[in-house]
Tab-separated table of C-alpha atoms in Angstrom:
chain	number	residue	atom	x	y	z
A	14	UNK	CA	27.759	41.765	157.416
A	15	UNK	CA	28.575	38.427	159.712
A	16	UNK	CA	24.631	38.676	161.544
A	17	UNK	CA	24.601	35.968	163.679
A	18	UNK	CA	27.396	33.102	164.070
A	19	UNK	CA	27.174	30.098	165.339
A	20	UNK	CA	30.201	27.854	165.870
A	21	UNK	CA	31.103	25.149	165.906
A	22	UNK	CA	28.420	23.889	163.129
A	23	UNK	CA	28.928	20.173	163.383
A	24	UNK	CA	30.204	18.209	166.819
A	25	UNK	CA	29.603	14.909	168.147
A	26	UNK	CA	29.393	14.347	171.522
A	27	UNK	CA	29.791	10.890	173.923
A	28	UNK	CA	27.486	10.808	176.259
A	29	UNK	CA	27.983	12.611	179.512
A	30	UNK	CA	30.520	15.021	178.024
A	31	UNK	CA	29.746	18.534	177.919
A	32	UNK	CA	30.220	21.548	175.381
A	33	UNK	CA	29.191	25.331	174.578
A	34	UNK	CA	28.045	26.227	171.362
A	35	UNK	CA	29.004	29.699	170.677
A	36	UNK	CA	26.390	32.460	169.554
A	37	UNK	CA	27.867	35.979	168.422
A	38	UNK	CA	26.206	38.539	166.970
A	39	UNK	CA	27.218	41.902	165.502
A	40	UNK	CA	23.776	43.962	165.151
A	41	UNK	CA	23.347	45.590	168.634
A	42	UNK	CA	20.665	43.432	169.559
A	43	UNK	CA	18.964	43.550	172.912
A	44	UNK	CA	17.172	40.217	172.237
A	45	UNK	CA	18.382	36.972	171.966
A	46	UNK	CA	17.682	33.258	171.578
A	47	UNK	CA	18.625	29.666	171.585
A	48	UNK	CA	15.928	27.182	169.729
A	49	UNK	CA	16.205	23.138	168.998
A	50	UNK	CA	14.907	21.679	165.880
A	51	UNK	CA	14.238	17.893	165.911
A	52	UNK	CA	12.645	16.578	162.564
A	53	UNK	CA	9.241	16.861	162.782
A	54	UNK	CA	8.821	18.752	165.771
A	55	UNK	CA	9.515	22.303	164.492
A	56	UNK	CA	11.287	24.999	166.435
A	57	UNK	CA	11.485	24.802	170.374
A	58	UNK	CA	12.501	27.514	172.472
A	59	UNK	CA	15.437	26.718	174.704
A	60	UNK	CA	16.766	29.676	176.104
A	61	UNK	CA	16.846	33.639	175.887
A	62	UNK	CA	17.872	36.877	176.822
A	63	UNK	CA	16.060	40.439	176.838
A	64	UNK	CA	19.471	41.729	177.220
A	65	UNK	CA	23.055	41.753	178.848
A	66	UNK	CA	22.275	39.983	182.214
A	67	UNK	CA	19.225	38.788	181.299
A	68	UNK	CA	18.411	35.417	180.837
A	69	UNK	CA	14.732	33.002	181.395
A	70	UNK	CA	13.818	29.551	180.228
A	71	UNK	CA	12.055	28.681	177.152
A	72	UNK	CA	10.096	25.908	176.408
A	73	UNK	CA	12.995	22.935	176.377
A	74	UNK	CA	15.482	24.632	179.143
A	75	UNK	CA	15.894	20.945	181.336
A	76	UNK	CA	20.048	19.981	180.158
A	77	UNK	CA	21.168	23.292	179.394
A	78	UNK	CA	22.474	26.909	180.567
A	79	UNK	CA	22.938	30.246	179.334
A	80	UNK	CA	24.504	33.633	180.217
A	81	UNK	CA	25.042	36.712	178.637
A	82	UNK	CA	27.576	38.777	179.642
A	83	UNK	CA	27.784	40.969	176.751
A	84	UNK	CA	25.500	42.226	174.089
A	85	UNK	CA	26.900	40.561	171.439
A	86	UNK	CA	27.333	36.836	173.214
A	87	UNK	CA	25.157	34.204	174.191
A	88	UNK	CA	26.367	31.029	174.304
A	89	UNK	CA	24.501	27.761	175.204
A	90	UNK	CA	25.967	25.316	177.742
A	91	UNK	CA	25.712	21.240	177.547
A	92	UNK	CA	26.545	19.447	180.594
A	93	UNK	CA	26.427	16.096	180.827
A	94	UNK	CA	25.184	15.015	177.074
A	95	UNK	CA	22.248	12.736	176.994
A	96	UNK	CA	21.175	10.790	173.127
A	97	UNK	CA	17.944	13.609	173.301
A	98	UNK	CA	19.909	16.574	172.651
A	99	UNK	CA	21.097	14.929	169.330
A	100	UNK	CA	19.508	17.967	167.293
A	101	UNK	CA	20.162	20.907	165.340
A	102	UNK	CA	20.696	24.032	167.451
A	103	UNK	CA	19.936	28.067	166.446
A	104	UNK	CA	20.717	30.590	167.843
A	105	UNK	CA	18.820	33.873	166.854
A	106	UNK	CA	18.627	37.630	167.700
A	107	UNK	CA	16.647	40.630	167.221
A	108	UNK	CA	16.090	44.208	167.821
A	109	UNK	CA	14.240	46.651	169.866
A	110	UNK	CA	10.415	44.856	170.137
A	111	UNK	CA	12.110	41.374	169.665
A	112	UNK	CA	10.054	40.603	165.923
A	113	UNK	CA	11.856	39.897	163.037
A	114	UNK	CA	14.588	37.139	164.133
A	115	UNK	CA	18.007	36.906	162.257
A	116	UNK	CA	18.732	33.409	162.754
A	117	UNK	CA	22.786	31.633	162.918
A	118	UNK	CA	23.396	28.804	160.342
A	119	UNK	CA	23.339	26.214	163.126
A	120	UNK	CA	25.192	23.935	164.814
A	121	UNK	CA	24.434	20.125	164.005
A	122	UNK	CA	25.168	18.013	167.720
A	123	UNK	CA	24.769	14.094	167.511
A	124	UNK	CA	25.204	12.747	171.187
A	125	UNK	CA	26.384	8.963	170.954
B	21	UNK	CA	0.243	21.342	173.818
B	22	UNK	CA	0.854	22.130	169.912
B	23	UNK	CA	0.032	25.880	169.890
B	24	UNK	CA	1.180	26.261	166.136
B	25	UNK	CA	0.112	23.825	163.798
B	26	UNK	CA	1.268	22.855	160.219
B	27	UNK	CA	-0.415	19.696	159.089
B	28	UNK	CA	0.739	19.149	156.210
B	29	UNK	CA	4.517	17.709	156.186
B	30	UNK	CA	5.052	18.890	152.522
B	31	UNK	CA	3.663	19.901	149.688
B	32	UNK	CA	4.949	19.402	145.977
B	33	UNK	CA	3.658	22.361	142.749
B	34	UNK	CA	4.684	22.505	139.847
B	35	UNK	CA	6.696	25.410	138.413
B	36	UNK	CA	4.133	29.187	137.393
B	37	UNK	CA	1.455	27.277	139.751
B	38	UNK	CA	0.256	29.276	143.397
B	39	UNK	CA	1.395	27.580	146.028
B	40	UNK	CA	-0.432	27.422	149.515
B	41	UNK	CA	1.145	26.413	152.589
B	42	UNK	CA	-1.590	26.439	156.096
B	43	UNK	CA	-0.886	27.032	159.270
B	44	UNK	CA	-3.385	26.614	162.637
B	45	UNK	CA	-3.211	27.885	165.911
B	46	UNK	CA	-4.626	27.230	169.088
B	47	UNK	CA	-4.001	30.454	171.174
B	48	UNK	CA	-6.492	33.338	170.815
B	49	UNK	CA	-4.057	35.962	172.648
B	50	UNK	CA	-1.995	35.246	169.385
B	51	UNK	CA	-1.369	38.889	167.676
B	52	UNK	CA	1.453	38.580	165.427
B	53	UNK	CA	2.397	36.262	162.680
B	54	UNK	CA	5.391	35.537	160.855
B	55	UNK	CA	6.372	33.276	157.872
B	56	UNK	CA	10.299	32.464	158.077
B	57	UNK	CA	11.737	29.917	155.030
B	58	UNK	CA	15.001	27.547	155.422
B	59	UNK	CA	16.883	26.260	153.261
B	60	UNK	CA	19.155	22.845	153.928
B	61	UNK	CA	22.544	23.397	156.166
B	62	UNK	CA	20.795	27.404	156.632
B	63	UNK	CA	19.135	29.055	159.216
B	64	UNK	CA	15.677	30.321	158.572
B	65	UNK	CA	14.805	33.974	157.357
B	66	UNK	CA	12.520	35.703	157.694
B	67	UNK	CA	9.413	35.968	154.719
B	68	UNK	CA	6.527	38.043	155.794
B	69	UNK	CA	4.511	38.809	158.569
B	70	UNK	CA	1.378	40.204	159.451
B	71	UNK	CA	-0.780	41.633	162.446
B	72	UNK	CA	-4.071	40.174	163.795
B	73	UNK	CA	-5.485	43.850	163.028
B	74	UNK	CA	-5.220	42.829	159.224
B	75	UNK	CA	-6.420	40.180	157.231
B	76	UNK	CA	-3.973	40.337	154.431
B	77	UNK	CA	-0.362	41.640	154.130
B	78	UNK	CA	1.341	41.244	150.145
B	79	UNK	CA	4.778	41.388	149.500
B	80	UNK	CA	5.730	40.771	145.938
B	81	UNK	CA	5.110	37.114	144.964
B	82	UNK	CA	4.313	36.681	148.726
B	83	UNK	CA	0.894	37.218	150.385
B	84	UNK	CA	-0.271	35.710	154.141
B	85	UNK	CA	-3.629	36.008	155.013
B	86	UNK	CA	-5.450	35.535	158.174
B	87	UNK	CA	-8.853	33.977	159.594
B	88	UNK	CA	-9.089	35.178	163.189
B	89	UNK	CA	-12.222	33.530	163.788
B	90	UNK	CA	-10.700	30.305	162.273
B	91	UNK	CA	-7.495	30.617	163.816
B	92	UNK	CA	-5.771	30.127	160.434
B	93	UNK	CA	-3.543	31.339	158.571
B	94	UNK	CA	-2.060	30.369	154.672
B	95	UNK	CA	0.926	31.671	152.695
B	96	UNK	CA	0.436	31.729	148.938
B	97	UNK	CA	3.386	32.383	146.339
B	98	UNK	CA	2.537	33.108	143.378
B	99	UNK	CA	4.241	32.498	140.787
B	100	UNK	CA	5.967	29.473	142.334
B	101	UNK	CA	9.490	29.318	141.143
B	102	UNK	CA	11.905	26.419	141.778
B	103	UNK	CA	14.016	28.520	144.283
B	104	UNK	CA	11.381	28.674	146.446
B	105	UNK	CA	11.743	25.046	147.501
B	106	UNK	CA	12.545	25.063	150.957
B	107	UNK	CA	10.934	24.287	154.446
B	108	UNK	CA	8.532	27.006	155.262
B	109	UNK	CA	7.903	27.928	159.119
B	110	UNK	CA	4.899	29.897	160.775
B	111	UNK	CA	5.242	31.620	163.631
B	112	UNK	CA	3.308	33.528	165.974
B	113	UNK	CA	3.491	35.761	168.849
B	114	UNK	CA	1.239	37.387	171.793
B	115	UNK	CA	0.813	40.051	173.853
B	116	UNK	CA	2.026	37.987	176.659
B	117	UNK	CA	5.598	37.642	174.734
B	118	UNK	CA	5.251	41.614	173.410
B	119	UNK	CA	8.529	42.441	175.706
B	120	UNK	CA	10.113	39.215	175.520
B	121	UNK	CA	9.684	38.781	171.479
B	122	UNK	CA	9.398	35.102	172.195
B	123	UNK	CA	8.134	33.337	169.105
B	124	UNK	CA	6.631	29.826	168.630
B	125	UNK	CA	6.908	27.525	165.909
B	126	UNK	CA	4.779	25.287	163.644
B	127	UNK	CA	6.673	21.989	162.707
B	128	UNK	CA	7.329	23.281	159.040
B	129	UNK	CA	5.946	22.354	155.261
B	130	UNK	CA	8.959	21.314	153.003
B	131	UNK	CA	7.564	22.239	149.856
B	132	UNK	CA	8.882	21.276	146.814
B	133	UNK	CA	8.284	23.045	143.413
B	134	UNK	CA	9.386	21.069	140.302
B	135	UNK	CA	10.521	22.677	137.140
């Protein structure tokens, strides 16, 4: 049962570089997210996707961009780093009626 | 704009005790609550949740209860065992997010429960 992964889990970044972190999951779902946690400041919403093709802003979006081009993949784009996306990154999915996340481990991005 | 609150940063029991975590929120078209727990270098999972038609929802060691008119919510375990140290998360959901399933976040309780 592999859920959700997220890869890479650590990665340090210069600024003005860009990345993708990569989500994957193997559960059918329809729904699917990208949050930030910075300490403190709880979970923010980034990103997400109602389903393949499918994608809207969150709460955070400013810095990043999605797509989903399958059910099972959702991975977040970084272009041009900046020192405030230093965070800790999760990616989450769930089924039909979108309660009931199953989160990734995380990825853990310092931007220097 | 803070929609979910959890004051308190952390919050240390000891071992056998009940331990209450509190959450506040802001948004009356709130409807649906959710406790998730994380431990270190995890991703959170999911605890227990309850509807704003209920007051009370019990699972196991776990219950959440809810004050609609206060706009509060706690978590109580009870027992409290040392494995349950961990940062705890409340969520909530409206009908607004009902076909989106978007959830938002308090800032978390680490609570820590000492042998």
């Amino acid at each position: 049962n592999a859920g959700v992964t997220q890869t890479p889990k650590f990665r340090i970044l210069k600024i003005g570089q860009s990345m993708t972190l990569q989500c994957t999951q193997d559960m059918n779902h329809n729904y699917m997210y990208w949050y930030r946690q910075d300490p403190g400041m709880g979970l923010k919403l980034i990103y997400y996707s109602v389903g393949a093709g499918i994608t809207d802003k969150g709460e955070v979006p400013n810095g990043y961009n999605v797509s989903r081009s399958t059910t099972e993949d959702f991975p977040l784009r970084l272009e041009l780093a900046a020192p405030s996306q230093t965070s800790v990154y999760f990616c989450a999915s769930s089924g039909q009626g979108g309660y009931g996340y199953t989160f990734g481990s995380g990825t853990r991005l310092t931007v220097v | 704009d803070q929609q979910v609150k959890q004051n308190s940063p952390s919050l240390s029991v000891q071992e056998g005790r009940i331990s209450i975590l509190n959450c506040d929120y802001t948004n009356s078209m709130f409807d649906y609550f959710l406790w998730y727990k994380k431990y270190p270098a995890e991703g959170p999972t999911f605890l227990i949740s309850i509807s704003s038609i209920k007051d009370k929802n019990e699972d196991g060691r776990f219950t959440v209860f809810l004050n609609k008119s206060a706009k509060h919510l706690s978590l109580h375990i009870v027992p409290s065992q040392p494995g349950d140290s961990a940062v705890y998360f409340c969520a909530a959901s409206g009908l607004s997010s009902s076909n989106t399933g978007k959830l938002i976040f308090g800032q978390g309780t680490t609570l820590q429960v000492k042998p």
